Short mmCIF file of C-alpha atoms in Angstrom, two decimals:
data_model
loop_
_atom_site.label_atom_id
_atom_site.label_comp_id
_atom_site.label_asym_id
_atom_site.label_seq_id
_atom_site.Cartn_x
_atom_site.Cartn_y
_atom_site.Cartn_z
CA MET A 548 30.34 -4.35 33.09
CA LYS A 549 26.60 -3.88 33.76
CA ARG A 550 27.13 -0.14 33.88
CA LEU A 551 28.93 -0.20 30.53
CA ILE A 552 26.11 -2.23 28.96
CA PHE A 553 23.57 0.23 30.38
CA VAL A 554 25.46 3.22 28.92
CA LEU A 555 25.71 1.52 25.53
CA CYS A 556 21.97 0.75 25.54
CA VAL A 557 21.18 4.37 26.37
CA LEU A 558 23.41 5.58 23.55
CA LEU A 559 21.74 3.13 21.17
CA VAL A 560 18.27 4.38 22.15
CA VAL A 561 19.36 8.01 21.68
CA PHE A 562 20.79 7.20 18.24
CA VAL A 563 17.58 5.44 17.15
CA VAL A 564 15.42 8.37 18.35
CA ILE A 565 17.60 10.92 16.54
CA TRP A 566 17.52 8.83 13.35
CA LEU A 567 13.73 8.48 13.51
CA VAL A 568 13.23 12.22 14.01
CA ALA A 569 15.54 13.01 11.10
CA TYR A 570 13.78 10.44 8.91
CA MET A 571 10.32 11.81 9.71
CA HIS A 572 11.35 15.37 8.85
CA LYS A 573 13.25 14.76 5.68
CA SER A 574 11.58 15.03 2.29
CA PRO A 575 10.84 11.70 0.58
CA MET A 576 13.27 10.72 -2.13
CA VAL A 577 12.24 9.66 -5.59
CA PRO A 578 13.41 6.04 -6.01
CA ASN A 579 15.38 5.95 -9.24
CA ASN A 580 18.66 4.25 -9.91
CA GLU A 581 19.11 5.51 -13.46
CA TYR A 582 18.48 9.26 -13.51
CA GLN A 583 20.85 11.23 -11.28
CA ALA A 584 19.01 14.30 -10.04
CA SER A 585 20.60 16.73 -7.60
CA ASN A 586 20.71 15.89 -3.91
CA ARG A 587 22.01 19.26 -2.69
CA ASP A 588 20.72 20.50 0.64
CA ALA A 589 22.00 23.98 1.48
CA GLN A 590 21.18 27.64 1.22
CA ILE A 591 22.15 29.28 -2.07
CA ALA A 592 23.50 32.76 -2.81
CA ILE A 593 21.36 34.65 -5.33
CA TYR A 594 22.73 37.85 -6.84
CA ASP A 595 20.39 37.86 -9.83
CA ILE A 596 17.65 35.30 -10.28
CA ASP A 597 18.52 34.91 -13.96
CA ASP A 598 21.83 33.32 -12.87
CA LEU A 599 19.98 30.28 -11.56
CA GLU A 600 19.25 28.86 -15.00
CA LEU A 601 22.92 28.52 -15.94
CA GLU A 602 23.84 27.18 -12.51
CA ALA A 603 21.05 24.61 -12.65
CA SER A 604 22.10 23.50 -16.13
CA GLU A 605 25.39 22.32 -14.66
CA ILE A 606 23.77 19.87 -12.21
CA ILE A 607 20.51 18.72 -13.84
CA PRO A 608 21.03 16.05 -16.54
CA GLN A 609 20.64 17.55 -20.01
CA GLY A 610 17.38 15.85 -20.96
CA GLY A 611 15.72 16.86 -17.72
CA PHE A 612 17.11 20.39 -17.82
CA ASP A 613 16.00 20.99 -21.41
CA TYR A 614 12.53 19.73 -20.53
CA ILE A 615 12.30 22.16 -17.59
CA ARG A 616 13.83 25.15 -19.37
CA GLY A 617 12.51 24.72 -22.89
CA GLY A 618 9.62 26.22 -24.81
CA ALA A 619 7.84 25.47 -28.05
CA GLU A 620 9.47 25.69 -31.50
CA THR A 621 11.80 28.72 -31.77
CA GLU A 622 10.83 29.82 -28.24
CA GLN A 623 9.84 33.32 -29.38
CA THR A 624 6.76 33.38 -27.17
CA MET A 625 8.73 32.03 -24.22
CA MET A 626 11.29 34.84 -24.58
CA ARG A 627 8.57 37.46 -25.13
CA ASN A 628 6.99 36.44 -21.84
CA THR A 629 9.84 38.15 -20.02
CA SER A 630 10.78 40.86 -22.52
CA ALA A 631 7.16 42.12 -22.70
CA PHE A 632 7.56 43.55 -19.21
CA ASP A 633 10.09 45.99 -20.71
CA ASP A 634 7.34 47.61 -22.82
CA VAL A 635 6.01 49.52 -19.81
CA ASP A 636 7.77 51.53 -17.14
CA ILE A 637 7.21 52.13 -13.45
CA VAL A 638 7.50 55.86 -12.77
CA PRO A 639 9.52 56.40 -9.58
CA ARG A 640 7.91 58.46 -6.82
CA VAL A 641 9.63 60.41 -4.05
CA LEU A 642 8.57 62.16 -0.85
CA THR A 643 6.03 59.40 -0.25
CA GLY A 644 7.20 58.33 3.19
CA VAL A 645 7.08 54.69 2.09
CA VAL A 646 9.36 52.48 4.12
CA GLU A 647 9.27 48.72 4.68
CA PRO A 648 6.28 48.07 2.38
CA ASN A 649 3.77 45.43 3.36
CA ILE A 650 3.89 42.74 0.66
CA SER A 651 1.41 40.32 2.23
CA THR A 652 -1.92 39.67 0.54
CA SER A 653 -4.62 37.03 0.19
CA ILE A 654 -6.15 34.94 -2.59
CA LEU A 655 -9.35 32.88 -2.37
CA GLY A 656 -9.43 33.48 1.38
CA ILE A 657 -5.82 32.34 1.96
CA ASP A 658 -3.34 34.76 3.53
CA ILE A 659 0.12 34.64 1.97
CA SER A 660 3.38 36.40 2.78
CA LEU A 661 3.88 37.83 -0.71
CA PRO A 662 1.80 38.05 -3.91
CA VAL A 663 3.70 35.15 -5.47
CA ILE A 664 2.77 31.47 -5.43
CA ALA A 665 4.40 28.36 -6.88
CA ALA A 666 2.98 27.45 -10.30
CA PRO A 667 2.14 23.82 -11.06
CA ALA A 668 4.93 22.14 -13.02
CA ALA A 669 5.54 18.51 -13.85
CA ALA A 670 8.21 16.21 -12.49
CA HIS A 671 10.28 18.17 -9.98
CA GLY A 672 12.11 14.87 -9.51
CA LEU A 673 14.01 15.74 -12.69
CA ALA A 674 15.71 18.50 -10.69
CA HIS A 675 16.11 17.07 -7.18
CA VAL A 676 15.71 13.75 -5.42
CA SER A 677 13.19 15.24 -2.98
CA ALA A 678 10.96 16.23 -5.92
CA GLU A 679 7.69 18.08 -5.18
CA ALA A 680 7.89 17.08 -1.53
CA GLY A 681 11.05 19.18 -1.25
CA THR A 682 9.43 22.04 -3.14
CA ALA A 683 6.37 21.90 -0.88
CA HIS A 684 8.59 22.09 2.20
CA GLY A 685 10.30 25.21 0.84
CA VAL A 686 7.09 26.88 -0.34
CA ALA A 687 5.46 26.29 3.05
CA ALA A 688 8.48 27.78 4.81
CA SER A 689 8.14 30.82 2.52
CA GLY A 690 4.55 31.41 3.62
CA THR A 691 2.82 30.98 0.30
CA ILE A 692 0.83 28.48 -1.81
CA MET A 693 2.17 25.34 -3.47
CA SER A 694 0.40 24.34 -6.69
CA VAL A 695 0.76 20.60 -7.36
CA SER A 696 0.65 19.18 -10.87
CA THR A 697 -1.18 16.00 -11.81
CA TYR A 698 2.18 15.08 -13.34
CA ALA A 699 4.14 15.50 -10.11
CA SER A 700 6.83 12.95 -9.35
CA SER A 701 5.84 12.80 -5.66
CA THR A 702 2.47 11.48 -4.56
CA LEU A 703 -0.25 13.84 -3.39
CA GLU A 704 0.13 12.31 0.07
CA GLU A 705 3.89 12.96 0.21
CA ILE A 706 3.45 16.54 -0.95
CA ALA A 707 0.67 17.27 1.54
CA ARG A 708 2.75 15.76 4.34
CA ALA A 709 5.83 17.82 3.37
CA GLY A 710 3.72 20.99 3.39
CA ARG A 711 2.94 20.48 7.08
CA GLY A 712 -0.51 22.03 6.83
CA ALA A 713 0.44 24.97 4.61
CA PRO A 714 -2.04 25.81 1.82
CA GLN A 715 -1.75 23.75 -1.36
CA TRP A 716 -3.75 23.72 -4.60
CA PHE A 717 -4.12 20.71 -6.87
CA GLN A 718 -3.76 21.20 -10.64
CA LEU A 719 -5.87 18.78 -12.66
CA TYR A 720 -5.47 17.49 -16.17
CA LEU A 721 -8.82 15.84 -16.75
CA SER A 722 -8.70 12.15 -17.63
CA LYS A 723 -10.94 10.65 -20.29
CA ASP A 724 -12.21 8.39 -17.50
CA GLU A 725 -14.77 10.21 -15.35
CA ASN A 726 -14.19 7.81 -12.45
CA ILE A 727 -10.49 8.66 -12.38
CA ASN A 728 -11.36 12.36 -12.21
CA ARG A 729 -13.78 11.82 -9.35
CA ALA A 730 -11.26 9.74 -7.42
CA ILE A 731 -8.35 12.16 -7.68
CA ILE A 732 -10.48 15.20 -6.82
CA LYS A 733 -11.82 13.33 -3.80
CA LYS A 734 -8.28 12.42 -2.78
CA ALA A 735 -7.19 16.08 -3.06
CA GLU A 736 -10.16 17.12 -0.91
CA ASP A 737 -9.44 14.48 1.72
CA LEU A 738 -5.77 15.50 1.89
CA GLY A 739 -6.68 19.13 2.55
CA TYR A 740 -5.89 20.78 -0.79
CA LYS A 741 -7.63 24.15 -0.90
CA ALA A 742 -8.51 24.57 -4.60
CA ILE A 743 -8.63 22.73 -7.91
CA ILE A 744 -6.69 24.26 -10.79
CA LEU A 745 -8.23 23.06 -14.04
CA THR A 746 -5.69 23.46 -16.85
CA VAL A 747 -7.42 24.00 -20.19
CA ASP A 748 -4.61 25.02 -22.58
CA ALA A 749 -3.08 21.62 -23.36
CA PRO A 750 -5.37 19.64 -25.69
CA VAL A 751 -2.11 18.61 -27.37
CA GLY A 752 1.50 19.08 -26.39
CA GLY A 753 3.42 21.98 -27.90
CA ASN A 754 6.17 21.34 -30.44
CA ARG A 755 9.03 21.25 -27.95
CA VAL A 756 12.03 20.87 -30.21
CA ALA A 757 14.61 20.33 -27.47
CA ASP A 758 12.67 17.33 -26.17
CA LEU A 759 12.50 15.89 -29.68
CA ARG A 760 16.23 16.32 -30.23
CA ASN A 761 16.97 14.68 -26.89
CA ASP A 762 14.31 12.00 -27.49
CA PHE A 763 13.30 12.90 -23.95
CA LYS A 764 11.12 10.47 -22.06
CA PHE A 765 10.27 10.75 -18.40
CA PRO A 766 12.89 8.66 -16.56
CA LEU A 767 10.65 8.28 -13.52
CA GLU A 768 7.01 7.51 -12.82
CA LEU A 769 4.42 10.23 -12.35
CA PRO A 770 2.61 8.41 -9.53
CA ASN A 771 -0.62 10.43 -9.49
CA VAL A 772 -1.51 9.27 -13.01
CA PRO A 773 -3.28 5.89 -12.81
CA LYS A 774 -1.39 3.19 -14.69
CA LYS A 775 -4.60 2.10 -16.39
CA SER A 776 -4.70 5.56 -17.98
CA ILE A 777 -1.06 5.54 -19.17
CA LYS A 778 2.27 4.21 -17.91
CA THR A 779 4.16 7.48 -17.61
CA LYS A 780 7.75 6.30 -17.16
CA GLY A 781 9.39 6.10 -20.57
CA GLN A 782 6.79 8.37 -22.23
CA GLY A 783 7.16 11.87 -23.65
CA ILE A 784 4.91 14.72 -22.54
CA SER A 785 2.96 14.83 -25.82
CA LYS A 786 1.91 11.21 -25.43
CA ILE A 787 0.91 11.85 -21.82
CA PHE A 788 -1.17 14.87 -22.87
CA ALA A 789 -2.81 12.73 -25.57
CA ALA A 790 -3.99 10.29 -22.91
CA SER A 791 -5.83 13.10 -21.11
CA LYS A 792 -9.22 14.52 -22.04
CA ASN A 793 -8.50 16.86 -24.93
CA ASP A 794 -11.95 18.01 -26.06
CA LEU A 795 -12.54 20.39 -23.16
CA SER A 796 -15.54 22.71 -23.12
CA PRO A 797 -17.31 24.96 -20.59
CA TYR A 798 -19.29 21.90 -19.50
CA ASP A 799 -16.12 20.39 -18.06
CA ILE A 800 -15.78 23.38 -15.73
CA MET A 801 -19.42 22.95 -14.76
CA TRP A 802 -18.92 19.23 -14.17
CA VAL A 803 -15.86 19.69 -11.93
CA LYS A 804 -17.74 22.44 -10.10
CA SER A 805 -20.63 20.04 -9.51
CA ILE A 806 -18.56 17.34 -7.78
CA THR A 807 -16.47 19.44 -5.38
CA LYS A 808 -16.95 22.24 -2.91
CA LEU A 809 -13.42 23.47 -3.53
CA PRO A 810 -12.97 26.67 -5.56
CA ILE A 811 -12.16 26.09 -9.24
CA VAL A 812 -9.32 28.04 -10.84
CA VAL A 813 -9.30 27.83 -14.66
CA LYS A 814 -5.70 28.00 -15.89
CA GLY A 815 -4.49 28.78 -19.41
CA ILE A 816 -6.61 31.84 -20.23
CA GLN A 817 -5.11 33.97 -23.00
CA HIS A 818 -8.14 35.75 -24.49
CA PRO A 819 -10.78 37.93 -22.79
CA ASP A 820 -13.60 35.94 -24.39
CA ASP A 821 -12.24 32.76 -22.80
CA ALA A 822 -12.08 34.48 -19.42
CA GLU A 823 -15.75 35.40 -19.85
CA THR A 824 -16.65 31.84 -20.81
CA ALA A 825 -14.81 30.42 -17.80
CA ILE A 826 -16.52 32.79 -15.38
CA LEU A 827 -19.97 32.06 -16.82
CA ALA A 828 -19.23 28.33 -16.45
CA GLY A 829 -18.52 28.80 -12.74
CA ALA A 830 -14.79 29.55 -12.40
CA ASP A 831 -13.93 31.04 -9.01
CA ALA A 832 -10.71 32.50 -10.41
CA VAL A 833 -8.99 32.71 -13.79
CA TRP A 834 -5.30 32.08 -14.40
CA VAL A 835 -3.76 34.06 -17.25
CA SER A 836 -0.97 31.95 -18.72
CA ASN A 837 0.45 30.70 -21.99
CA HIS A 838 2.01 27.69 -20.25
CA GLY A 839 5.35 29.45 -20.00
CA GLY A 840 5.67 29.56 -23.79
CA ARG A 841 5.57 25.76 -23.95
CA GLN A 842 2.42 25.35 -26.06
CA LEU A 843 1.79 27.69 -29.03
CA ASP A 844 4.85 29.53 -30.27
CA GLY A 845 3.93 32.76 -32.07
CA ALA A 846 1.33 33.58 -29.42
CA PRO A 847 1.41 36.86 -27.48
CA ALA A 848 3.25 37.11 -24.20
CA SER A 849 0.96 36.50 -21.26
CA PHE A 850 1.71 40.01 -19.97
CA GLU A 851 0.56 41.53 -23.25
CA MET A 852 -2.88 39.96 -22.79
CA LEU A 853 -3.23 40.57 -19.05
CA PRO A 854 -4.65 44.15 -19.17
CA VAL A 855 -7.41 43.34 -21.67
CA ILE A 856 -8.35 40.19 -19.79
CA ALA A 857 -8.41 42.10 -16.48
CA GLU A 858 -10.63 44.73 -18.05
CA ARG A 859 -13.12 42.08 -19.15
CA VAL A 860 -13.03 40.25 -15.82
CA ASN A 861 -13.65 43.58 -14.06
CA LYS A 862 -12.83 42.20 -10.60
CA ARG A 863 -15.63 39.62 -10.68
CA VAL A 864 -13.13 36.90 -9.75
CA PRO A 865 -9.45 36.97 -8.76
CA ILE A 866 -6.79 36.78 -11.47
CA ILE A 867 -3.64 34.69 -11.13
CA PHE A 868 -0.90 35.40 -13.66
CA ASP A 869 2.20 33.54 -14.80
CA SER A 870 4.75 33.24 -17.61
CA GLY A 871 8.05 35.10 -17.57
CA VAL A 872 8.04 36.48 -14.01
CA ARG A 873 11.63 36.74 -12.82
CA ARG A 874 11.97 39.80 -10.57
CA GLY A 875 10.24 42.33 -8.36
CA GLN A 876 9.45 44.77 -11.13
CA HIS A 877 7.66 41.98 -13.05
CA ILE A 878 5.50 41.20 -10.02
CA PHE A 879 4.76 44.91 -9.59
CA LYS A 880 3.86 45.41 -13.26
CA ALA A 881 1.60 42.36 -13.35
CA ILE A 882 -0.34 43.51 -10.29
CA ALA A 883 -0.57 47.06 -11.66
CA SER A 884 -1.99 45.51 -14.85
CA GLY A 885 -4.77 43.59 -13.15
CA ALA A 886 -3.34 40.46 -11.52
CA ASP A 887 -4.08 39.69 -7.89
CA VAL A 888 -1.13 37.33 -7.49
CA VAL A 889 1.53 35.96 -9.81
CA ALA A 890 3.02 32.48 -10.04
CA ILE A 891 6.55 31.30 -10.78
CA GLY A 892 7.64 27.93 -12.11
CA ARG A 893 11.16 27.52 -13.47
CA PRO A 894 12.94 29.66 -10.82
CA VAL A 895 11.42 27.51 -8.07
CA ILE A 896 12.66 24.33 -9.73
CA TYR A 897 16.13 25.80 -10.27
CA GLY A 898 16.25 26.77 -6.60
CA LEU A 899 15.23 23.22 -5.68
CA ALA A 900 18.00 21.74 -7.82
CA LEU A 901 20.64 24.06 -6.39
CA GLY A 902 19.76 23.79 -2.71
CA GLY A 903 16.81 21.49 -2.07
CA TRP A 904 13.99 23.00 -0.03
CA ARG A 905 16.35 25.66 1.32
CA GLY A 906 17.03 26.79 -2.25
CA VAL A 907 13.29 27.21 -2.79
CA VAL A 908 13.10 29.44 0.29
CA ASP A 909 16.02 31.48 -1.02
CA VAL A 910 14.21 32.12 -4.33
CA PHE A 911 11.12 33.43 -2.55
CA ASP A 912 13.25 35.46 -0.11
CA TRP A 913 15.05 37.10 -3.05
CA LEU A 914 11.73 38.01 -4.65
CA LYS A 915 10.41 39.41 -1.36
CA LYS A 916 13.45 41.65 -1.03
CA ASP A 917 13.33 42.74 -4.67
CA LEU A 918 9.60 43.50 -4.58
CA ARG A 919 9.97 45.58 -1.41
CA ARG A 920 12.76 47.57 -3.08
CA VAL A 921 10.63 48.27 -6.17
CA MET A 922 7.61 49.25 -4.06
CA THR A 923 9.70 51.65 -1.98
CA LEU A 924 11.09 53.36 -5.07
CA ALA A 925 7.64 53.52 -6.67
CA GLY A 926 5.89 54.85 -3.58
CA ALA A 927 3.63 51.84 -2.92
CA GLN A 928 3.12 50.94 0.73
CA ASN A 929 1.05 47.81 0.11
CA ILE A 930 -0.39 45.61 -2.64
CA ASP A 931 -3.55 47.71 -2.97
CA ASP A 932 -1.36 50.72 -3.71
CA ILE A 933 0.22 48.83 -6.62
CA LYS A 934 -3.24 48.11 -8.07
CA ASN A 935 -3.90 51.86 -8.21
CA ILE A 936 -0.65 52.75 -9.99
CA GLU A 937 -0.70 53.44 -13.72
CA LEU A 938 2.26 52.13 -15.69
CA ARG A 939 3.80 54.27 -18.42
CA PRO A 940 4.01 52.74 -21.89
CA LYS A 941 7.46 53.23 -23.39
CA CYS A 942 5.90 54.26 -26.69
CA MET A 943 4.62 57.51 -25.12
CA MET A 944 7.65 59.35 -26.52
CA VAL A 945 6.68 58.45 -30.09
CA ARG A 946 3.44 57.99 -31.97
CA CYS A 947 1.95 54.61 -31.23
CA ASP A 948 -1.33 52.89 -30.54
CA LYS A 949 -2.63 52.84 -27.00
CA ILE A 950 -1.57 49.75 -25.05
#
């Protein structure tokens, strides 16, 4: 009998240890009994990254999916973000000897496995119960940078812990309360975030028609927004934007620069004059973006503005680029047009919904494979080679203005 009791006690101890290890390594769940986000946890098969949107629409509740997918008004700018890449061609090269291209690079002193990082996006908990903590786990496993939104549905602590020491940047929507800004920047510093992304293109929310039709309100809290600023659960994005500081000027860049030693990335640049202003105000990098077509409809595609912004920047600071990137050729064309790295948002969230952190890894793995294929066919052995390649405007066969 004593021997049986001893064996049972040993088994109990083993079970408790296994449970504790599993608990410590799993991504935190977003507590929410009303909104049923995905809880999938498996690798996903990706044949074409565009397929993920339809697949994700079948498992993310409609309000949440439309918020993630949607753009402003008629979504013309959102659609142009991707179609604009078709206006230039990559001329194939042969006899180059290129094989197994090196796609690694660095940005702001951080080495990454590919020239693609995760863009900041609100409320990953709409897509998956692990929320940004799950995304951070997948991004870290992919060897690149996780950008964390102020409007994340995981806490900064949870996201940092899930990243297990991998590089993360914190995206800041300035509050009207200076003390709140100081506190959250200090928290990001203390948790090991490597840069502050100051988003400047959202003084008001865009006219997002799908959200209005759905009467979409966030079904979960955004815990990094202090409740004394605004109670986020049950609010729409426009009201949340309205609670932030909306009269931004170059002095805000200077002020943030004055209270942190972290590099400042100014996100939402769509005009070369604004890039110049940001650099003169102290920006350590500029981020060319039209917010994924979610702010001003009728604006140019981000890719259309990238070359003229890169020309003005003239390599004084690094350029991050987003909006519409879906495949290897888009990454290649953006880098050839002046970007140092690109960022992706929606595909990462779709991957999270479809497979949890493993789905995020699969998205980045697909892009790695696709980029290597494009580089091989274009004769580029590394990222610096891409920067020296001239794209061919499609209008070269007819009379047209120079792009």
